[in-house]
């Protein structure tokens, strides 16, 4: 079972959120947070870490400190071989997925106008045909985008993987010889989101957390 914890913040409260909660992070993570120039990026980073702490506690790993986060050669964060986690944020939403004995990746994106001509190298010709023929091309683009980005997070290679080489067939995603399985996240009609896992299990739970209710 994968568990997904998510929250939504009001940008007008960004300074108050940082003042109230930043000190809950280990000192090194506070320094990383403050290296972001944009206050909203600082809030997203902070809430992602707070959600991770909540997720660790929920699945019985509350004793693992956030300052134990390490990174693989492609900059994917990890804490233990016993479980995997993935954090994503876009707009005012922040998500964290966690699961035991599997690999996973999660991506959410706010659906907003973009210039397709600047994105030609991330989709195959057949995918662009499918996007352009869709009743809502923008939504179809972000559906494929979140599927692919969630998959490369699960793979652990990030953007070192050429998105154009990823094949999406229904709920199945192929990266080379590796097969991943996807689940659509339904939370806001103005966003697209997907969870990708290394097994075919379809079950996951989503828990919404108010910013003021974190218990660290």
Short mmCIF file of C-alpha atoms in Angstrom, two decimals:
data_model
loop_
_atom_site.label_atom_id
_atom_site.label_comp_id
_atom_site.label_asym_id
_atom_site.label_seq_id
_atom_site.Cartn_x
_atom_site.Cartn_y
_atom_site.Cartn_z
CA UNK A 1 0.00 0.00 0.00
CA UNK A 2 1.33 3.41 -1.01
CA UNK A 3 0.34 6.37 1.12
CA UNK A 4 0.21 9.89 -0.26
CA UNK A 5 0.21 12.94 1.98
CA UNK A 6 -0.56 16.32 0.45
CA UNK A 7 -1.36 19.88 1.37
CA UNK A 8 -2.30 23.20 -0.17
CA UNK A 9 -1.01 26.56 1.00
CA UNK A 10 -2.10 30.16 0.56
CA UNK A 11 0.77 32.25 -0.88
CA UNK A 12 -0.38 35.18 1.25
CA UNK A 13 0.66 33.12 4.30
CA UNK A 14 4.13 32.19 3.03
CA UNK A 15 6.06 34.31 5.54
CA UNK A 16 3.95 33.07 8.47
CA UNK A 17 4.42 29.43 7.37
CA UNK A 18 8.18 29.84 7.16
CA UNK A 19 8.36 31.66 10.50
CA UNK A 20 6.31 28.98 12.23
CA UNK A 21 7.70 25.78 10.73
CA UNK A 22 11.19 26.26 9.29
CA UNK A 23 12.85 25.66 12.66
CA UNK A 24 11.41 22.13 12.65
CA UNK A 25 13.88 21.18 9.91
CA UNK A 26 17.46 20.10 10.71
CA UNK A 27 19.90 23.00 10.41
CA UNK A 28 21.42 21.80 7.12
CA UNK A 29 17.98 21.52 5.53
CA UNK A 30 17.14 24.99 6.80
CA UNK A 31 20.20 26.34 4.97
CA UNK A 32 19.19 24.56 1.78
CA UNK A 33 15.68 25.97 2.11
CA UNK A 34 16.97 29.51 2.54
CA UNK A 35 19.10 29.18 -0.57
CA UNK A 36 15.90 29.42 -2.64
CA UNK A 37 15.37 33.02 -3.71
CA UNK A 38 11.60 32.78 -4.08
CA UNK A 39 9.58 32.64 -0.85
CA UNK A 40 6.97 30.35 -2.39
CA UNK A 41 9.73 27.92 -3.42
CA UNK A 42 10.93 27.99 0.19
CA UNK A 43 7.41 27.13 1.37
CA UNK A 44 7.11 24.27 -1.13
CA UNK A 45 10.47 22.88 -0.06
CA UNK A 46 9.57 23.18 3.62
CA UNK A 47 6.15 21.57 3.28
CA UNK A 48 7.59 18.71 1.25
CA UNK A 49 9.97 17.90 4.12
CA UNK A 50 7.21 18.21 6.73
CA UNK A 51 5.03 15.86 4.70
CA UNK A 52 7.92 13.41 4.48
CA UNK A 53 8.33 13.52 8.27
CA UNK A 54 4.59 12.86 8.63
CA UNK A 55 4.78 9.99 6.15
CA UNK A 56 7.76 8.40 7.93
CA UNK A 57 5.92 8.54 11.24
CA UNK A 58 2.78 7.07 9.69
CA UNK A 59 4.51 3.96 8.31
CA UNK A 60 6.58 3.35 11.44
CA UNK A 61 9.89 5.01 10.54
CA UNK A 62 9.50 8.11 12.66
CA UNK A 63 12.91 7.57 14.23
CA UNK A 64 14.65 8.28 10.90
CA UNK A 65 15.82 11.89 10.90
CA UNK A 66 15.41 14.07 7.84
CA UNK A 67 19.09 15.00 7.96
CA UNK A 68 19.84 11.36 7.02
CA UNK A 69 18.64 12.01 3.46
CA UNK A 70 21.20 10.87 0.89
CA UNK A 71 21.26 11.11 -2.91
CA UNK A 72 22.12 8.63 -5.63
CA UNK A 73 24.36 9.52 -8.56
CA UNK A 74 21.38 11.08 -10.36
CA UNK A 75 20.39 13.20 -7.32
CA UNK A 76 17.39 11.07 -6.32
CA UNK A 77 16.91 11.35 -2.53
CA UNK A 78 16.63 8.23 -0.37
CA UNK A 79 16.64 7.28 3.29
CA UNK A 80 16.46 3.47 3.43
CA UNK A 81 16.39 0.45 1.14
CA UNK A 82 13.22 -0.70 2.95
CA UNK A 83 10.99 2.01 1.52
CA UNK A 84 10.88 4.63 -1.22
CA UNK A 85 9.43 8.12 -1.24
CA UNK A 86 8.81 10.86 -3.78
CA UNK A 87 8.00 14.55 -3.32
CA UNK A 88 6.41 16.81 -5.92
CA UNK A 89 4.97 20.30 -5.88
CA UNK A 90 3.36 22.66 -8.33
CA UNK A 91 1.36 25.82 -7.84
CA UNK A 92 -0.04 25.79 -4.31
CA UNK A 93 0.03 21.99 -3.83
CA UNK A 94 2.76 19.85 -2.26
CA UNK A 95 2.69 16.03 -2.33
CA UNK A 96 4.72 13.23 -0.75
CA UNK A 97 4.24 9.52 -1.54
CA UNK A 98 5.79 6.71 0.47
CA UNK A 99 5.68 2.93 0.22
CA UNK A 100 7.49 -0.16 1.52
CA UNK A 101 9.27 -2.80 -0.57
CA UNK A 102 8.78 -1.10 -3.92
CA UNK A 103 10.07 1.75 -6.05
CA UNK A 104 7.83 4.71 -6.75
CA UNK A 105 7.70 8.17 -8.26
CA UNK A 106 5.08 10.91 -8.11
CA UNK A 107 4.57 14.05 -10.13
CA UNK A 108 1.94 16.79 -10.11
CA UNK A 109 1.71 19.76 -12.45
CA UNK A 110 -0.59 22.74 -12.62
CA UNK A 111 -2.33 22.78 -15.98
CA UNK A 112 -1.49 26.15 -17.49
CA UNK A 113 -0.79 27.43 -21.01
CA UNK A 114 2.59 26.54 -22.49
CA UNK A 115 4.25 26.81 -25.87
CA UNK A 116 4.26 23.30 -27.35
CA UNK A 117 6.96 24.32 -29.83
CA UNK A 118 9.40 24.61 -26.91
CA UNK A 119 8.63 21.05 -25.76
CA UNK A 120 9.08 19.09 -28.97
CA UNK A 121 11.96 16.94 -27.68
CA UNK A 122 10.07 15.40 -24.74
CA UNK A 123 7.36 13.60 -26.72
CA UNK A 124 7.50 11.20 -29.65
CA UNK A 125 5.84 12.04 -32.96
CA UNK A 126 2.97 9.65 -32.18
CA UNK A 127 2.49 11.27 -28.77
CA UNK A 128 2.35 14.74 -30.30
CA UNK A 129 -0.23 13.45 -32.77
CA UNK A 130 -2.27 12.08 -29.88
CA UNK A 131 -1.95 15.39 -28.00
CA UNK A 132 -2.91 17.56 -30.96
CA UNK A 133 -5.92 15.38 -31.80
CA UNK A 134 -7.22 15.31 -28.21
CA UNK A 135 -10.35 17.26 -27.27
CA UNK A 136 -8.20 19.09 -24.69
CA UNK A 137 -4.59 19.10 -26.00
CA UNK A 138 -3.20 20.97 -22.99
CA UNK A 139 -4.65 18.49 -20.49
CA UNK A 140 -3.43 15.57 -22.59
CA UNK A 141 0.06 17.05 -22.69
CA UNK A 142 0.19 17.34 -18.90
CA UNK A 143 -1.19 13.82 -18.52
CA UNK A 144 1.75 12.45 -20.50
CA UNK A 145 4.20 14.84 -18.86
CA UNK A 146 3.28 13.79 -15.31
CA UNK A 147 3.34 10.12 -16.29
CA UNK A 148 6.84 10.46 -17.71
CA UNK A 149 8.25 12.58 -14.91
CA UNK A 150 6.81 10.27 -12.25
CA UNK A 151 8.41 7.34 -14.09
CA UNK A 152 11.90 8.86 -14.19
CA UNK A 153 11.59 9.66 -10.48
CA UNK A 154 10.72 6.02 -9.83
CA UNK A 155 13.57 4.90 -12.07
CA UNK A 156 15.88 7.12 -10.06
CA UNK A 157 17.56 8.69 -13.07
CA UNK A 158 15.60 11.94 -13.29
CA UNK A 159 16.21 14.02 -16.39
CA UNK A 160 19.31 12.01 -17.22
CA UNK A 161 16.71 9.85 -18.99
CA UNK A 162 15.58 11.20 -22.36
CA UNK A 163 11.81 11.72 -21.97
CA UNK A 164 11.35 11.14 -25.68
CA UNK A 165 12.46 7.51 -25.24
CA UNK A 166 9.82 6.71 -22.59
CA UNK A 167 6.87 4.78 -23.97
CA UNK A 168 3.43 5.18 -22.40
CA UNK A 169 0.82 2.52 -23.17
CA UNK A 170 -2.30 2.99 -21.09
CA UNK A 171 -1.36 2.50 -17.44
CA UNK A 172 1.99 0.92 -18.32
CA UNK A 173 5.22 2.84 -18.89
CA UNK A 174 8.38 1.47 -20.47
CA UNK A 175 11.86 2.83 -19.86
CA UNK A 176 14.16 0.55 -21.80
CA UNK A 177 13.50 -2.95 -20.46
CA UNK A 178 11.94 -1.69 -17.21
CA UNK A 179 8.17 -1.68 -16.78
CA UNK A 180 6.36 0.73 -14.48
CA UNK A 181 2.68 0.94 -13.54
CA UNK A 182 0.74 4.16 -13.11
CA UNK A 183 -2.19 5.48 -11.11
CA UNK A 184 -3.97 8.76 -11.78
CA UNK A 185 -4.28 11.19 -8.88
CA UNK A 186 -7.58 13.03 -8.65
CA UNK A 187 -7.48 16.10 -6.40
CA UNK A 188 -8.06 19.31 -8.41
CA UNK A 189 -9.41 19.74 -11.95
CA UNK A 190 -6.75 22.38 -12.65
CA UNK A 191 -3.90 19.94 -11.99
CA UNK A 192 -2.62 16.69 -13.43
CA UNK A 193 -0.90 14.08 -11.28
CA UNK A 194 0.29 10.48 -11.39
CA UNK A 195 1.83 7.91 -9.10
CA UNK A 196 4.14 5.35 -10.74
CA UNK A 197 5.21 2.16 -8.98
CA UNK A 198 7.34 -0.91 -9.67
CA UNK A 199 4.48 -3.31 -8.97
CA UNK A 200 0.98 -3.76 -10.33
CA UNK A 201 -0.72 -3.07 -7.02
CA UNK A 202 -3.46 -0.52 -7.62
CA UNK A 203 -4.15 0.44 -4.01
CA UNK A 204 -3.06 3.75 -2.56
CA UNK A 205 -4.45 6.13 0.03
CA UNK A 206 -4.40 9.92 -0.02
CA UNK A 207 -4.40 12.06 3.13
CA UNK A 208 -4.90 15.82 3.04
CA UNK A 209 -2.99 17.72 5.73
CA UNK A 210 -3.77 21.27 6.82
CA UNK A 211 -0.56 23.28 7.21
CA UNK A 212 -1.43 24.10 10.82
CA UNK A 213 -1.99 20.46 11.79
CA UNK A 214 1.48 19.00 11.30
CA UNK A 215 2.60 17.03 14.35
CA UNK A 216 6.37 16.59 14.08
#
